Structures are given as C-alpha cells and as structure tokens.
Coordinates of C-alpha atoms and ligand atoms in Angstrom, one line a residue:
M222 CA 56.5 -165.0 116.7
E223 CA 53.4 -163.2 117.7
D224 CA 50.2 -165.0 118.0
Q225 CA 47.7 -164.1 115.5
K226 CA 44.1 -164.4 116.9
K227 CA 41.3 -165.8 114.9
E228 CA 39.4 -163.2 113.1
I229 CA 35.7 -163.3 112.8
I230 CA 34.1 -160.7 110.3
I231 CA 30.7 -159.7 110.6
A232 CA 29.0 -157.0 108.4
V233 CA 26.4 -154.6 109.9
M234 CA 23.9 -153.7 107.3
G235 CA 20.6 -151.9 107.0
V236 CA 19.2 -148.6 105.7
T237 CA 20.4 -145.2 107.2
G238 CA 19.4 -144.4 110.7
T239 CA 18.8 -147.9 111.7
G240 CA 21.4 -147.7 114.3
K241 CA 24.3 -149.5 112.6
S242 CA 27.1 -147.2 114.0
Y243 CA 25.3 -147.1 117.4
F244 CA 25.3 -150.9 117.5
I245 CA 29.0 -151.1 116.7
R246 CA 29.9 -148.3 119.1
E247 CA 28.0 -150.1 122.0
V248 CA 29.3 -153.5 121.3
T249 CA 33.1 -152.8 120.6
G250 CA 33.1 -150.1 123.3
I251 CA 35.0 -147.7 120.9
S252 CA 33.2 -144.5 122.1
D253 CA 34.5 -142.3 119.4
I254 CA 32.4 -143.8 116.5
E255 CA 30.0 -141.4 115.1
V256 CA 26.4 -141.9 115.7
S257 CA 24.0 -139.7 113.7
S258 CA 22.1 -137.1 116.0
G259 CA 19.6 -136.2 113.4
L260 CA 18.7 -136.7 109.7
H261 CA 22.3 -136.5 108.4
S262 CA 24.2 -139.7 107.9
C263 CA 27.6 -140.0 109.1
T264 CA 28.7 -143.4 107.8
T265 CA 29.8 -142.5 104.4
E266 CA 32.4 -145.4 103.9
V267 CA 32.7 -149.1 104.5
Q268 CA 34.5 -149.1 107.7
P269 CA 35.7 -152.1 109.8
Y270 CA 36.3 -152.0 113.6
S271 CA 38.0 -154.7 115.5
F272 CA 37.8 -155.6 119.2
P273 CA 38.9 -158.6 121.2
Y274 CA 36.2 -160.8 122.5
A275 CA 35.8 -164.5 123.4
G276 CA 39.5 -165.1 122.6
A277 CA 39.1 -163.9 119.0
K278 CA 39.4 -160.7 117.0
I279 CA 35.8 -159.8 116.1
T280 CA 35.6 -157.4 113.3
L281 CA 32.3 -155.4 112.8
V282 CA 32.0 -153.8 109.4
D283 CA 30.0 -150.5 109.3
T284 CA 28.4 -150.0 106.0
P285 CA 26.6 -147.1 104.4
G286 CA 22.9 -147.5 104.0
F287 CA 20.3 -146.5 101.3
N288 CA 18.7 -143.2 101.7
D289 CA 22.2 -141.7 102.7
T290 CA 22.1 -138.0 102.7
T291 CA 25.5 -137.8 100.7
K292 CA 25.3 -140.8 98.3
S293 CA 23.1 -142.4 95.6
D294 CA 21.8 -145.8 96.4
T295 CA 23.8 -147.0 93.5
Q296 CA 26.9 -145.9 95.0
V297 CA 26.3 -147.4 98.3
L298 CA 25.7 -150.8 96.5
L299 CA 28.8 -150.3 94.7
D300 CA 31.0 -149.4 97.9
I301 CA 29.6 -152.4 99.6
S302 CA 30.2 -154.8 96.7
T303 CA 33.8 -153.4 96.2
W304 CA 34.6 -153.8 99.9
M305 CA 33.4 -157.3 99.8
S306 CA 35.0 -158.5 96.8
S307 CA 38.2 -157.0 97.7
N308 CA 38.3 -158.8 101.0
Y309 CA 37.2 -162.1 99.3
R310 CA 40.1 -161.8 97.0
K311 CA 42.2 -161.8 100.1
G312 CA 40.5 -165.0 101.2
K313 CA 38.5 -163.2 103.9
L314 CA 34.8 -164.5 104.4
L315 CA 32.0 -163.0 106.4
S316 CA 31.1 -165.1 109.5
G317 CA 27.7 -163.4 109.2
I318 CA 25.6 -160.3 108.7
I319 CA 23.6 -158.5 111.2
Y320 CA 20.8 -156.6 109.3
L321 CA 19.3 -153.9 111.3
H322 CA 15.7 -152.6 111.2
R323 CA 14.0 -150.1 113.5
I324 CA 11.1 -151.6 115.3
T325 CA 9.7 -148.1 115.7
D326 CA 9.0 -148.0 111.9
V327 CA 5.2 -148.3 111.4
R328 CA 5.6 -149.8 108.1
M329 CA 8.5 -150.4 105.5
D330 CA 9.1 -147.3 103.5
G331 CA 10.3 -147.4 99.9
S332 CA 14.0 -147.1 100.8
S333 CA 13.6 -150.2 103.4
V334 CA 11.8 -152.3 100.5
K335 CA 14.2 -151.6 98.0
Y336 CA 17.2 -152.4 100.5
V337 CA 15.8 -155.6 101.7
K338 CA 15.3 -156.8 98.0
M339 CA 18.7 -155.5 97.1
F340 CA 20.1 -157.2 100.2
R341 CA 18.6 -160.7 99.4
K342 CA 20.3 -160.4 95.9
L343 CA 23.7 -159.4 97.5
C344 CA 23.6 -162.4 99.8
G345 CA 22.0 -165.2 97.9
P346 CA 20.3 -168.4 99.5
N347 CA 23.5 -169.7 100.7
A348 CA 24.7 -166.9 102.8
L349 CA 21.3 -166.1 104.1
Q350 CA 21.7 -168.7 106.6
N351 CA 24.3 -166.4 108.3
V352 CA 22.1 -163.5 108.5
L353 CA 20.5 -162.1 111.7
L354 CA 17.5 -159.8 110.8
T355 CA 17.7 -157.6 114.0
T356 CA 15.3 -155.3 115.3
T357 CA 16.7 -152.2 117.1
Q358 CA 15.3 -149.2 119.2
W359 CA 13.1 -151.3 121.3
S360 CA 13.3 -148.6 124.1
N361 CA 11.3 -146.4 121.7
V362 CA 8.2 -148.7 121.3
N363 CA 6.0 -150.3 124.0
Q364 CA 6.5 -154.0 124.1
A365 CA 3.3 -155.2 122.8
Q366 CA 3.6 -152.9 119.9
G367 CA 7.0 -153.9 119.1
E368 CA 6.1 -157.6 119.2
S369 CA 3.2 -157.4 116.8
R370 CA 5.4 -155.4 114.4
E371 CA 7.9 -157.9 114.8
R372 CA 5.3 -160.6 113.9
E373 CA 4.3 -158.6 110.8
L374 CA 7.8 -158.7 109.6
R375 CA 8.1 -162.4 110.1
D376 CA 5.0 -163.1 108.3
G377 CA 5.4 -160.3 105.7
M378 CA 6.9 -160.9 102.1
F379 CA 10.0 -159.0 102.8
W380 CA 11.2 -160.8 105.7
G381 CA 9.2 -163.9 105.0
G382 CA 11.3 -164.9 102.1
L383 CA 14.5 -164.2 103.8
I384 CA 13.5 -166.4 106.9
T385 CA 12.4 -169.4 104.6
E386 CA 15.9 -169.2 102.9
G387 CA 17.5 -169.5 106.4
A388 CA 17.9 -166.0 108.0
S389 CA 16.7 -165.8 111.5
V390 CA 15.1 -163.0 113.6
T391 CA 16.7 -161.4 116.7
R392 CA 16.5 -158.3 118.7
F393 CA 19.1 -155.8 119.8
M394 CA 18.0 -154.3 123.0
G395 CA 20.5 -151.4 122.8
T396 CA 23.2 -152.7 125.2
R397 CA 26.6 -154.4 124.9
E398 CA 25.3 -157.5 126.3
S399 CA 22.5 -157.7 124.1
G400 CA 24.8 -157.0 121.0
L401 CA 27.3 -159.7 122.4
E402 CA 24.6 -162.3 122.2
L403 CA 24.3 -161.8 118.6
I404 CA 28.2 -162.0 118.3
D405 CA 28.0 -165.3 120.2
K406 CA 25.5 -166.8 117.8
L407 CA 27.5 -165.7 114.7
I408 CA 30.8 -166.9 116.1
G409 CA 29.8 -170.4 115.8
Y410 CA 28.6 -170.2 112.2
Q411 CA 30.5 -171.4 109.3
P412 CA 31.8 -168.4 107.1
K413 CA 30.2 -168.2 103.7
P414 CA 30.7 -166.3 100.4
L415 CA 27.9 -163.9 99.4
D416 CA 26.6 -164.2 95.8
I417 CA 28.1 -160.8 95.0
Q418 CA 31.5 -162.0 96.0
D419 CA 31.2 -165.2 94.1
Q420 CA 29.8 -163.1 91.1
I421 CA 32.5 -160.5 90.8
V422 CA 35.6 -162.5 91.9
G423 CA 34.7 -166.1 91.1
R424 CA 33.0 -165.3 87.9
G425 CA 34.3 -162.1 86.8
M426 CA 30.9 -160.5 86.2
E427 CA 30.3 -156.9 85.7
M428 CA 28.1 -155.1 88.1
T429 CA 25.0 -155.0 85.8
E430 CA 25.3 -158.9 85.4
T431 CA 25.3 -159.5 89.0
N432 CA 22.0 -160.3 90.8
A433 CA 22.3 -157.3 93.0
G434 CA 23.3 -154.9 89.9
K435 CA 20.6 -156.2 87.9
F436 CA 18.0 -155.8 90.4
M437 CA 19.5 -152.1 90.8
N438 CA 19.1 -151.5 87.2
E439 CA 15.5 -152.8 86.9
E440 CA 14.8 -150.6 89.8
L441 CA 16.1 -147.4 88.1
V442 CA 14.5 -148.2 84.8
S443 CA 11.2 -148.3 86.5
L444 CA 11.7 -145.4 88.6
Q445 CA 12.5 -143.5 85.2
E446 CA 9.3 -144.8 83.7
E447 CA 7.3 -143.6 86.8
Y448 CA 9.0 -140.0 86.7
Q449 CA 8.2 -139.8 83.1
R450 CA 4.6 -140.6 83.4
D451 CA 4.3 -138.0 86.4
L452 CA 6.0 -135.4 84.2
E453 CA 3.4 -136.2 81.4
D454 CA 0.6 -135.9 83.9
L455 CA 2.1 -132.5 85.1
K456 CA 2.3 -131.3 81.4
Q457 CA -1.3 -132.0 80.9
E458 CA -2.2 -130.3 84.2
H459 CA -0.1 -127.3 83.2
Q460 CA -1.9 -127.1 79.8
K461 CA -5.3 -127.0 81.7
A462 CA -4.1 -124.3 84.0
K463 CA -2.9 -122.4 81.1
K464 CA -6.3 -122.4 79.3
K465 CA -8.0 -121.4 82.6
K466 CA -5.4 -118.7 83.0
D467 CA -4.7 -119.9 86.5
N468 CA -1.5 -118.5 86.9
L469 CA -0.9 -119.4 90.6
R470 CA -1.4 -123.1 89.7
K471 CA 0.7 -122.7 86.6
K472 CA 3.4 -121.5 88.8
R473 CA 3.1 -124.5 91.3
L474 CA 3.1 -127.0 88.5
K475 CA 6.1 -125.5 87.0
K476 CA 8.1 -125.9 90.2
E477 CA 6.9 -129.5 90.5
R478 CA 8.0 -130.2 87.1
A479 CA 11.3 -129.1 87.6
Q480 CA 11.6 -131.3 90.7
F481 CA 10.5 -134.3 88.8
Q482 CA 12.8 -133.5 85.8
K483 CA 15.8 -133.3 88.4
K484 CA 14.9 -136.7 89.9
L485 CA 14.7 -138.3 86.4
E486 CA 17.9 -136.9 85.5
E487 CA 19.3 -138.4 88.7
A488 CA 17.9 -141.9 88.2
E489 CA 19.4 -141.6 84.5
A490 CA 22.7 -140.7 85.8
Q491 CA 22.8 -143.4 88.2
R492 CA 21.8 -146.0 85.5
K493 CA 24.4 -144.8 83.3
Y494 CA 27.0 -145.0 86.1
L495 CA 25.8 -148.6 86.9
E496 CA 26.2 -149.5 83.1
S497 CA 29.8 -148.0 83.1
L498 CA 31.0 -150.5 85.8
R499 CA 32.6 -152.9 83.5
V500 CA 35.1 -155.4 84.7
D501 CA 38.0 -153.3 84.1
M502 CA 36.4 -150.4 85.9
M503 CA 35.6 -152.5 89.0
K504 CA 39.0 -153.6 89.1
K505 CA 40.2 -149.9 89.4
L506 CA 37.7 -149.3 92.2
E507 CA 39.1 -152.5 93.9
E508 CA 42.6 -151.4 93.5
A509 CA 41.6 -148.0 95.0
E510 CA 40.0 -149.9 98.0
A511 CA 42.9 -152.2 98.5
K512 CA 45.2 -149.1 98.6
K513 CA 43.1 -147.4 100.9
Q514 CA 43.2 -150.4 103.3
E515 CA 47.1 -150.5 102.9
E516 CA 47.2 -146.8 103.9
R517 CA 45.2 -147.8 106.8
E518 CA 47.4 -150.6 107.8
R519 CA 50.4 -148.4 107.4
R520 CA 49.0 -145.7 109.8
D521 CA 48.2 -148.7 112.0
R522 CA 51.7 -149.6 112.2
A523 CA 52.2 -146.8 114.8
V524 CA 52.3 -148.2 118.3
I525 CA 51.6 -146.7 121.7
A526 CA 54.5 -146.7 124.5
V527 CA 53.6 -146.6 128.2
A528 CA 56.5 -145.9 130.5
S529 CA 56.5 -148.5 133.4
E530 CA 57.0 -145.6 135.6
A531 CA 53.9 -144.0 134.6
I532 CA 51.9 -146.4 136.7
G533 CA 49.9 -145.1 139.8
G534 CA 46.6 -143.7 138.4
D535 CA 43.0 -144.4 139.3
V536 CA 41.6 -147.6 138.5
H537 CA 37.9 -147.5 137.2
F538 CA 35.5 -150.5 137.0
Q539 CA 33.2 -150.9 134.2
S540 CA 31.0 -153.8 133.1
M541 CA 33.4 -155.6 130.7
F542 CA 36.6 -154.1 131.7
T543 CA 38.5 -152.5 134.4
S544 CA 40.6 -149.5 133.2
Y545 CA 43.5 -147.7 134.5
S546 CA 44.5 -144.1 133.5
T547 CA 48.0 -143.5 132.5
R548 CA 50.1 -141.7 129.7
G549 CA 51.5 -142.9 126.5
R550 CA 53.3 -141.7 123.4
L551 CA 52.4 -142.5 119.8
I552 CA 55.6 -144.0 118.2
Y553 CA 56.0 -144.4 114.4
D554 CA 59.4 -145.8 114.4
I555 CA 60.3 -147.9 117.6
N556 CA 64.1 -147.6 116.9
D557 CA 64.1 -143.6 116.7
V558 CA 64.7 -143.1 120.4
W559 CA 63.9 -139.4 120.2
E560 CA 60.2 -140.4 119.5
F561 CA 60.3 -141.7 123.1
A562 CA 60.9 -138.3 124.3
K563 CA 57.7 -136.8 122.6
E564 CA 55.2 -135.2 125.0
P565 CA 52.7 -138.0 126.3
F566 CA 49.1 -137.9 126.2
D567 CA 46.2 -139.4 128.5
V568 CA 45.6 -143.0 127.8
E569 CA 43.4 -145.7 129.6
I570 CA 44.5 -149.1 129.9
L571 CA 41.8 -151.7 129.8
Y572 CA 41.8 -155.3 131.0
Q573 CA 39.1 -157.9 131.3
S574 CA 37.8 -157.9 134.7
G575 CA 38.6 -160.8 136.7
I576 CA 41.9 -161.6 135.0
L577 CA 44.0 -159.4 137.4
S578 CA 43.0 -157.8 140.6
P579 CA 43.7 -153.9 140.5
I580 CA 45.8 -154.2 143.5
A581 CA 48.3 -156.3 141.4
L582 CA 48.2 -153.3 139.0
I583 CA 48.9 -150.7 141.7
L584 CA 51.8 -152.9 143.0
K585 CA 53.4 -152.7 139.7
T586 CA 53.1 -156.1 138.7
F587 CA 51.4 -155.0 135.4
F588 CA 54.5 -155.1 133.4
D589 CA 55.7 -158.4 134.8
P590 CA 57.4 -160.6 132.0
G591 CA 55.1 -163.5 131.2
M592 CA 51.8 -161.5 131.8
S593 CA 48.9 -162.0 129.6
D594 CA 48.5 -159.9 126.7
D595 CA 44.8 -159.3 127.5
Y596 CA 45.6 -155.4 128.0
Y597 CA 44.2 -153.0 125.6
I598 CA 44.2 -149.1 124.8
I599 CA 41.4 -147.6 122.6
Y600 CA 43.0 -145.0 120.5
N601 CA 41.8 -143.4 117.2
Q602 CA 38.8 -145.7 117.0
G603 CA 40.7 -148.9 117.3
Y604 CA 42.2 -151.4 119.9
Y605 CA 45.9 -151.5 120.7
Q606 CA 46.9 -154.8 122.3
C607 CA 49.7 -154.9 124.9
K608 CA 52.8 -156.9 123.5
P609 CA 54.8 -157.7 126.6
S610 CA 57.5 -159.2 124.5
R611 CA 58.2 -156.0 122.7
S612 CA 58.9 -153.8 125.7
V613 CA 62.1 -151.5 125.1
E614 CA 64.3 -149.4 127.3
R615 CA 64.8 -145.9 126.1
F616 CA 66.7 -143.1 128.1
S617 CA 67.0 -145.8 131.0
E618 CA 63.2 -146.2 131.2
N619 CA 61.1 -149.2 130.3
F620 CA 58.4 -149.0 127.9
V621 CA 55.8 -151.3 127.2
I622 CA 54.3 -151.4 123.7
F623 CA 50.8 -151.6 122.6
S624 CA 50.3 -152.2 118.9
K625 CA 47.2 -152.3 116.7
F626 CA 44.9 -155.2 117.4
Ligands
GDP988 N1 17.1 -146.0 121.8 C1 18.0 -146.3 120.9 N2 18.3 -145.6 119.9 C2 19.1 -146.0 118.9 C3 19.5 -147.4 118.7 N3 20.1 -147.5 117.6 C4 20.3 -146.3 117.1 N4 19.8 -145.4 117.9 C5 19.7 -143.9 117.4 O1 19.2 -143.7 116.1 C6 20.0 -142.8 115.5 C7 20.8 -143.3 114.3 O2 21.6 -144.2 114.7 P1 22.9 -144.5 113.8 O3 23.8 -145.6 114.6 O4 23.7 -143.3 113.4 O5 22.5 -145.1 112.4 P2 23.0 -145.7 111.1 O6 22.9 -144.8 110.1 O7 22.5 -146.9 110.8 O8 24.5 -145.9 111.4 C8 20.9 -142.2 116.4 O9 20.4 -141.1 117.0 C9 21.0 -143.4 117.6 O10 21.3 -142.8 118.9 C10 18.8 -148.4 119.8 O11 19.1 -149.5 119.7 N5 18.1 -147.7 120.7
MG989 MG1 26.3 -145.0 110.6

C-alpha cells in the first residue's frame, strides 16, 4: 500500500491583482502558474495546487477575486462557495486562509471594502482564527509608508473587526521563504469549517439565506437604488439642457445615462441570478464541480516514466531543491507496453537538498531499491512523486514511475 501523506488545505483569497497566483507560484515552485501582467485577470476558476513540504501534502487553493475582468462578483462568490461546499461534503476542511491585500494601495477601494465584508460573512467568527491577513508587494513601497498603512489597516474598521474575531496580520515579502513562514504557521492550526460550508452543507440553506449570500443581495439592492437615483438626476439634468438647447451637454448626458442603465441592468441580473440559487440549483452546481474534479483526477492518473538508463545529465542547485535534467514519457496505461516506446520529453527531477548528494545521483544510485520517495517532477502545473515500488521493466529497460502527488 502506498503511504498517503497528510493533506493540509489552505485557501488563498483577496481581490483581483493582489498577488494570489504570484504567491502560489513562488511558494509551490510551479513556475507555469499564470500571473497577470496587466489589468486582465487570469484566475477564473477555483484551482488547487499541491506541493510537498514539511512531510505533508500542502494544497494551496487559488480563487478568483472580486473585480475580475471576466466574472461578476456574484459569480465569484458562487464559485468559491460551490468549491468550498463540495469539498466540505467530502470531509475536507481548510487549515487556514491566506487573505492577500496590496500594501501599495493608498486606500481600500470599493471592491476591497465589499470583498472584506463578504469574506467575513463567508468565514464566520469561528474560522477567522485561521485567517492570516497578509499584505503583499512590499518591494513597491518604502518601509515607513508600508508600516504606516499596515497600522491603518489594523486599526481601521475593516481589518479591526476581523482581528478582534481572531484573524492575525502577517506580511508576504515576495519570496518562497517568506511564503513558507505563513504555511508553517497554518500547519499547526486546527482545521475548521467556514460558515458558508456549515450553512450550505450542514443546514441545507439556499444561497440568499447564507450570511454571505444575504450580504451580497443587500449590496446589489443598494447598488440598484444608487443607480436609480443617479439615473433620476441625469434625467433632470437632461431636461435642463434641453430647455437651454445645449446640444453638446444633452449628448454627453445621454451617453452617461446609457452607461448607468447598463450598470443597473447588470446589478438586476446578478440579483436575479442570486435569487435563482435555490437548493436544487446549488446541488446541480456542486455536482458539476464534483464532475470537474473527477475529470481532473482521471487526467491525473497518467504517470511519468523515466528510464534508469536516461541518467547522466546536469545537476542544478536551487534554494529548496537540487534538480537533475533527464527525459520522461507520459504514460496513461502502465500495462500498455507500447506507451513506453513513445518519444520522451525533457523533465527535471527535483529532490530536497541535503537528502542525497548529487554525486550519488551521477553514480546511478538514484533508482536503488529502498530509496526515499522524496523525488519529484513538476509537470502540467502539478507535482509528480517518485514511486520506487512501482518501477517496471519494458523492452528490457527499467523505468521508474512518478505519479501525481
Ligand atoms: N513586487 C511584487 N509584485 C507582486 C507580488 N504579488 C503580485 N505581484 C504582481 O502583481 C500582479 C498581480 O498578481 P497576480 O498574482 O496575477 O494577482 P491575482 O489576481 O491575485 O492572482 C502581477 O503583475 C504580479 O507580478 C509581490 O509580492 N511583489
Ligand atoms: Mg490570479
């Protein structure tokens, strides 16, 4: 039987552009995680990434944020809730949440304020003890300015309330080491259910009955009222301009009205959507999520086979890992010998520095029986772990198997 490492699940949350994907990329070492280069957001779905650390399997869950360029805030809340409830149903609890906020922000903009309020409802007081309110992008502010902003955040009403309920304030300095310090903290925490999980799964509530859904609905109602008032004002302005025969102004006001009308309709559509999320509708969404996860697991069943004879490449030293370039093949069915005749591609085998000397690798002791399983290949945004017990012989060659971690 293969030993199953303990899994620690940590969600990474915050509005779009705060550095969630960047954080996960740095900490996991999975370099092909997409980080946005401009205003366009890349994380459109909830996406977990696992990596080995401290003898455990650490899973960092990337989440879409408010102010996404492709998704409404309501949809974002729903995506997060669906993922959370689907995993809770499987008995998976979060060990903690890393909540990211840019220290470069001069003040909290509308989206951040709305997000922080929603976040509080989503977690509830119990889970807030497992939340690290983490500031990012310290390299883009001077230290004194950053510290003064951090104090304002602590003392302000948004973070102040979260802190009173047990959340702690930390910093991410942009490096792997700094990120791992946060992971170290959370590893020791007692995993807890979030309010949203308890409300949807435990109590069978529909979205608008949950605290987060209720909040979102109230936000949308007041947003609609605000737009309606704005439209009314614009209408009067338009009348005045009409009387004065100010055509230029009339034209401008007309354009403005059209914009507000569109916003009003969007808010209305979001509210209707939220209302449509009855229990059976949410069940369906959860099923779709579970299906997606199954599909992913099925894909993850493919393994990477590395021929023992392929040994002999260059050894590189990095901070956390020593890596070694070789070639591997992606195998969907280990019993299909012809898959082992496929054209190999370049892979890097990583191992935690200090465990085995690179000399030992070059001397081909790498595939010795009884060796540790602390060897990995990063492929397709995930870690593949060496399973020495699964090595096979094909075409009189020995292959070592790496399977999804
Ligand atoms: N200097 C610095 N830049 C960062 C940091 N975190 C994120 N960024 C940059 O901020 C932008 C948005 O980051 P991204 O991870 O895509 O944000 P997300 O929308 O929260 O996933 C990217 O251009 C990153 O390179 C950080 O800690 N330090
Ligand atoms: Mg992202």
